[in-house]
Structure formats: structure tokens, C-alpha cells
Amino acid sequence: CADFSGIKEQATEIKVSLSGQTESVRWPDASWSEELGGSQLSQLIQNALKDNPGIQLAATRITNARALQDQFAADRQISLTGNAESTYQRFTKNGMVPPPLAGSSESNNQATVNLSYELDFW
């Protein structure tokens, strides 16, 4: 289906001697994009280089990704938490609270310790 007429090979063979000197080398010059694709390709390359994140930004993104990975890894560790609560209250004399608490003031104390570990089967 494709017509290959008019397509010419542009590559050149590089011959290297034992001394390391090349005999014929054709490297693209700075305007290779103009020759290959015109001004549209050159503009596209300039935009890509302009919008390309720098090394510093890429390093920051990698650091953020590692921090997120560490955060998720921390969820798979053993977790120990504690909580303590103390409430001082007056119980009503004529309500649903039975004697001996009815009409008295008492403190309600509670302490909890929680130990958790997430099992990851997958």
C-alpha cells in the first residue's frame, strides 16, 4: 500500500580506525528539526523543553512519592494507642438512675489501650 519511491537513505556509515579516529561522520547540526519537520517540529521541541520539569522538580516528586510509600508502609506496622477519660457528674434524684447513685455526684473513669496490626493477605 505504501509508495517508497522518493525515500532516500540518509544514514552514513561510520568507519573507525584502530587509533579511534573516524573517517566520515555526519552528525545532525542544531537545525536538524527544521530540516526534518519544519517549524512545527521545532516549535514542538521548544515547548517540550520549556515545559519539561527540571532535575530539582523531578527530585522533589521522587521524594514525595517515597514519603507516601513510607506512610503506607507505616500502616502495616503494629499500632499501640491509649485513651483515658474522666467525667464527674451529678446523677438526678428523680430520674432513671437507681439508688445508691440517685442524687449523688460521682466520677465515671475509663481507660483503654488498643493494639492493632493489619494483616495483608494480598
PDB file of C-alpha atoms in Angstrom:
ATOM      1  CA  CYS A   1       0.000   0.000   0.000  1.00  0.00           C
ATOM      2  CA  ALA A   2       2.844   2.383   0.730  1.00  0.00           C
ATOM      3  CA  ASP A   3       4.831   4.023  -2.039  1.00  0.00           C
ATOM      4  CA  PHE A   4       8.505   4.060  -1.125  1.00  0.00           C
ATOM      5  CA  SER A   5       9.645   5.998  -4.154  1.00  0.00           C
ATOM      6  CA  GLY A   6      11.471   9.189  -3.356  1.00  0.00           C
ATOM      7  CA  ILE A   7      12.610   7.948   0.053  1.00  0.00           C
ATOM      8  CA  LYS A   8      16.365   8.003   0.173  1.00  0.00           C
ATOM      9  CA  GLU A   9      18.614   6.660   2.842  1.00  0.00           C
ATOM     10  CA  GLN A  10      20.254   9.480   4.784  1.00  0.00           C
ATOM     11  CA  ALA A  11      22.419   7.455   7.128  1.00  0.00           C
ATOM     12  CA  THR A  12      26.133   7.348   6.586  1.00  0.00           C
ATOM     13  CA  GLU A  13      28.453   4.610   7.630  1.00  0.00           C
ATOM     14  CA  ILE A  14      30.997   5.457  10.259  1.00  0.00           C
ATOM     15  CA  LYS A  15      34.401   3.928   9.762  1.00  0.00           C
ATOM     16  CA  VAL A  16      36.634   3.933  12.803  1.00  0.00           C
ATOM     17  CA  SER A  17      40.307   3.166  12.538  1.00  0.00           C
ATOM     18  CA  LEU A  18      42.283   1.413  15.234  1.00  0.00           C
ATOM     19  CA  SER A  19      43.512   4.767  16.511  1.00  0.00           C
ATOM     20  CA  GLY A  20      39.921   5.806  17.242  1.00  0.00           C
ATOM     21  CA  GLN A  21      39.764   8.442  14.511  1.00  0.00           C
ATOM     22  CA  THR A  22      36.654   8.482  12.363  1.00  0.00           C
ATOM     23  CA  GLU A  23      36.940   8.838   8.640  1.00  0.00           C
ATOM     24  CA  SER A  24      33.459  10.105   7.812  1.00  0.00           C
ATOM     25  CA  VAL A  25      30.867  11.170  10.321  1.00  0.00           C
ATOM     26  CA  ARG A  26      27.668  13.094   9.670  1.00  0.00           C
ATOM     27  CA  TRP A  27      26.074  14.268  12.873  1.00  0.00           C
ATOM     28  CA  PRO A  28      22.931  16.377  12.814  1.00  0.00           C
ATOM     29  CA  ASP A  29      23.516  20.062  13.391  1.00  0.00           C
ATOM     30  CA  ALA A  30      21.467  22.339  15.645  1.00  0.00           C
ATOM     31  CA  SER A  31      18.813  22.875  12.970  1.00  0.00           C
ATOM     32  CA  TRP A  32      18.055  19.194  12.428  1.00  0.00           C
ATOM     33  CA  SER A  33      14.409  19.677  13.389  1.00  0.00           C
ATOM     34  CA  GLU A  34      13.983  22.375  10.716  1.00  0.00           C
ATOM     35  CA  GLU A  35      15.356  20.032   8.079  1.00  0.00           C
ATOM     36  CA  LEU A  36      13.298  17.067   9.251  1.00  0.00           C
ATOM     37  CA  GLY A  37       9.910  18.523  10.140  1.00  0.00           C
ATOM     38  CA  GLY A  38       9.962  22.243   9.585  1.00  0.00           C
ATOM     39  CA  SER A  39       8.994  24.959  12.010  1.00  0.00           C
ATOM     40  CA  GLN A  40       6.164  22.954  13.588  1.00  0.00           C
ATOM     41  CA  LEU A  41       8.563  20.297  14.822  1.00  0.00           C
ATOM     42  CA  SER A  42      10.982  22.952  16.083  1.00  0.00           C
ATOM     43  CA  GLN A  43       8.162  24.699  17.967  1.00  0.00           C
ATOM     44  CA  LEU A  44       7.036  21.380  19.446  1.00  0.00           C
ATOM     45  CA  ILE A  45      10.567  20.624  20.646  1.00  0.00           C
ATOM     46  CA  GLN A  46      10.932  24.111  22.148  1.00  0.00           C
ATOM     47  CA  ASN A  47       7.623  23.737  24.026  1.00  0.00           C
ATOM     48  CA  ALA A  48       8.620  20.299  25.294  1.00  0.00           C
ATOM     49  CA  LEU A  49      11.935  21.599  26.592  1.00  0.00           C
ATOM     50  CA  LYS A  50      10.304  24.670  28.131  1.00  0.00           C
ATOM     51  CA  ASP A  51       7.559  22.681  29.929  1.00  0.00           C
ATOM     52  CA  ASN A  52       9.857  19.832  30.894  1.00  0.00           C
ATOM     53  CA  PRO A  53      10.308  19.590  34.669  1.00  0.00           C
ATOM     54  CA  GLY A  54      13.823  20.277  35.810  1.00  0.00           C
ATOM     55  CA  ILE A  55      16.007  17.932  37.798  1.00  0.00           C
ATOM     56  CA  GLN A  56      15.088  19.680  41.057  1.00  0.00           C
ATOM     57  CA  LEU A  57      11.346  19.272  40.450  1.00  0.00           C
ATOM     58  CA  ALA A  58      11.793  15.638  39.466  1.00  0.00           C
ATOM     59  CA  ALA A  59      13.806  15.006  42.644  1.00  0.00           C
ATOM     60  CA  THR A  60      11.064  16.663  44.706  1.00  0.00           C
ATOM     61  CA  ARG A  61       8.427  14.433  43.101  1.00  0.00           C
ATOM     62  CA  ILE A  62      10.513  11.353  43.873  1.00  0.00           C
ATOM     63  CA  THR A  63      10.936  12.474  47.486  1.00  0.00           C
ATOM     64  CA  ASN A  64       7.170  12.992  47.813  1.00  0.00           C
ATOM     65  CA  ALA A  65       6.498   9.558  46.335  1.00  0.00           C
ATOM     66  CA  ARG A  66       8.915   7.949  48.812  1.00  0.00           C
ATOM     67  CA  ALA A  67       7.245   9.781  51.697  1.00  0.00           C
ATOM     68  CA  LEU A  68       3.840   8.451  50.603  1.00  0.00           C
ATOM     69  CA  GLN A  69       5.313   4.969  50.332  1.00  0.00           C
ATOM     70  CA  ASP A  70       6.687   5.268  53.877  1.00  0.00           C
ATOM     71  CA  GLN A  71       3.300   6.481  55.106  1.00  0.00           C
ATOM     72  CA  PHE A  72       1.520   3.471  53.615  1.00  0.00           C
ATOM     73  CA  ALA A  73       4.201   1.156  54.973  1.00  0.00           C
ATOM     74  CA  ALA A  74       3.616   2.608  58.450  1.00  0.00           C
ATOM     75  CA  ASP A  75       0.003   1.445  58.271  1.00  0.00           C
ATOM     76  CA  ARG A  76       1.283  -2.138  58.115  1.00  0.00           C
ATOM     77  CA  GLN A  77       3.198  -1.810  61.383  1.00  0.00           C
ATOM     78  CA  ILE A  78       1.947  -2.600  64.870  1.00  0.00           C
ATOM     79  CA  SER A  79      -0.008   0.301  66.300  1.00  0.00           C
ATOM     80  CA  LEU A  80      -0.450   0.983  70.012  1.00  0.00           C
ATOM     81  CA  THR A  81      -2.783   3.741  71.189  1.00  0.00           C
ATOM     82  CA  GLY A  82      -4.220   4.701  74.537  1.00  0.00           C
ATOM     83  CA  ASN A  83      -7.071   6.834  75.766  1.00  0.00           C
ATOM     84  CA  ALA A  84      -8.192   7.999  79.185  1.00  0.00           C
ATOM     85  CA  GLU A  85     -11.416   9.784  80.080  1.00  0.00           C
ATOM     86  CA  SER A  86     -12.827  11.062  83.347  1.00  0.00           C
ATOM     87  CA  THR A  87     -16.258  12.580  83.770  1.00  0.00           C
ATOM     88  CA  TYR A  88     -17.602  13.997  87.016  1.00  0.00           C
ATOM     89  CA  GLN A  89     -21.389  14.223  87.035  1.00  0.00           C
ATOM     90  CA  ARG A  90     -24.393  14.631  89.281  1.00  0.00           C
ATOM     91  CA  PHE A  91     -26.999  11.902  88.926  1.00  0.00           C
ATOM     92  CA  THR A  92     -30.619  13.010  89.150  1.00  0.00           C
ATOM     93  CA  LYS A  93     -32.589  12.089  92.264  1.00  0.00           C
ATOM     94  CA  ASN A  94     -35.911  11.542  90.478  1.00  0.00           C
ATOM     95  CA  GLY A  95     -34.796  10.020  87.158  1.00  0.00           C
ATOM     96  CA  MET A  96     -33.965   6.571  85.879  1.00  0.00           C
ATOM     97  CA  VAL A  97     -30.830   6.206  87.991  1.00  0.00           C
ATOM     98  CA  PRO A  98     -31.427   3.788  90.863  1.00  0.00           C
ATOM     99  CA  PRO A  99     -30.215   4.269  94.440  1.00  0.00           C
ATOM    100  CA  PRO A 100     -27.450   4.499  95.724  1.00  0.00           C
ATOM    101  CA  LEU A 101     -26.353   6.662  92.724  1.00  0.00           C
ATOM    102  CA  ALA A 102     -29.581   8.718  92.598  1.00  0.00           C
ATOM    103  CA  GLY A 103     -28.946  12.207  93.933  1.00  0.00           C
ATOM    104  CA  SER A 104     -25.204  11.740  94.282  1.00  0.00           C
ATOM    105  CA  SER A 105     -22.202  13.149  92.425  1.00  0.00           C
ATOM    106  CA  GLU A 106     -19.755  10.591  91.124  1.00  0.00           C
ATOM    107  CA  SER A 107     -16.928  10.359  88.661  1.00  0.00           C
ATOM    108  CA  ASN A 108     -17.034   7.987  85.733  1.00  0.00           C
ATOM    109  CA  ASN A 109     -13.479   6.950  84.764  1.00  0.00           C
ATOM    110  CA  GLN A 110     -12.456   4.949  81.754  1.00  0.00           C
ATOM    111  CA  ALA A 111      -9.057   3.980  80.315  1.00  0.00           C
ATOM    112  CA  THR A 112      -8.432   1.986  77.143  1.00  0.00           C
ATOM    113  CA  VAL A 113      -5.360   0.606  75.423  1.00  0.00           C
ATOM    114  CA  ASN A 114      -5.625  -0.506  71.796  1.00  0.00           C
ATOM    115  CA  LEU A 115      -3.151  -2.725  69.997  1.00  0.00           C
ATOM    116  CA  SER A 116      -3.690  -3.277  66.263  1.00  0.00           C
ATOM    117  CA  TYR A 117      -1.945  -4.908  63.343  1.00  0.00           C
ATOM    118  CA  GLU A 118      -3.221  -5.060  59.788  1.00  0.00           C
ATOM    119  CA  LEU A 119      -2.862  -8.386  58.048  1.00  0.00           C
ATOM    120  CA  ASP A 120      -2.297  -8.005  54.334  1.00  0.00           C
ATOM    121  CA  PHE A 121      -3.150 -11.233  52.547  1.00  0.00           C
ATOM    122  CA  TRP A 122      -2.742  -9.851  49.066  1.00  0.00           C
TER     123      TRP A 122
END
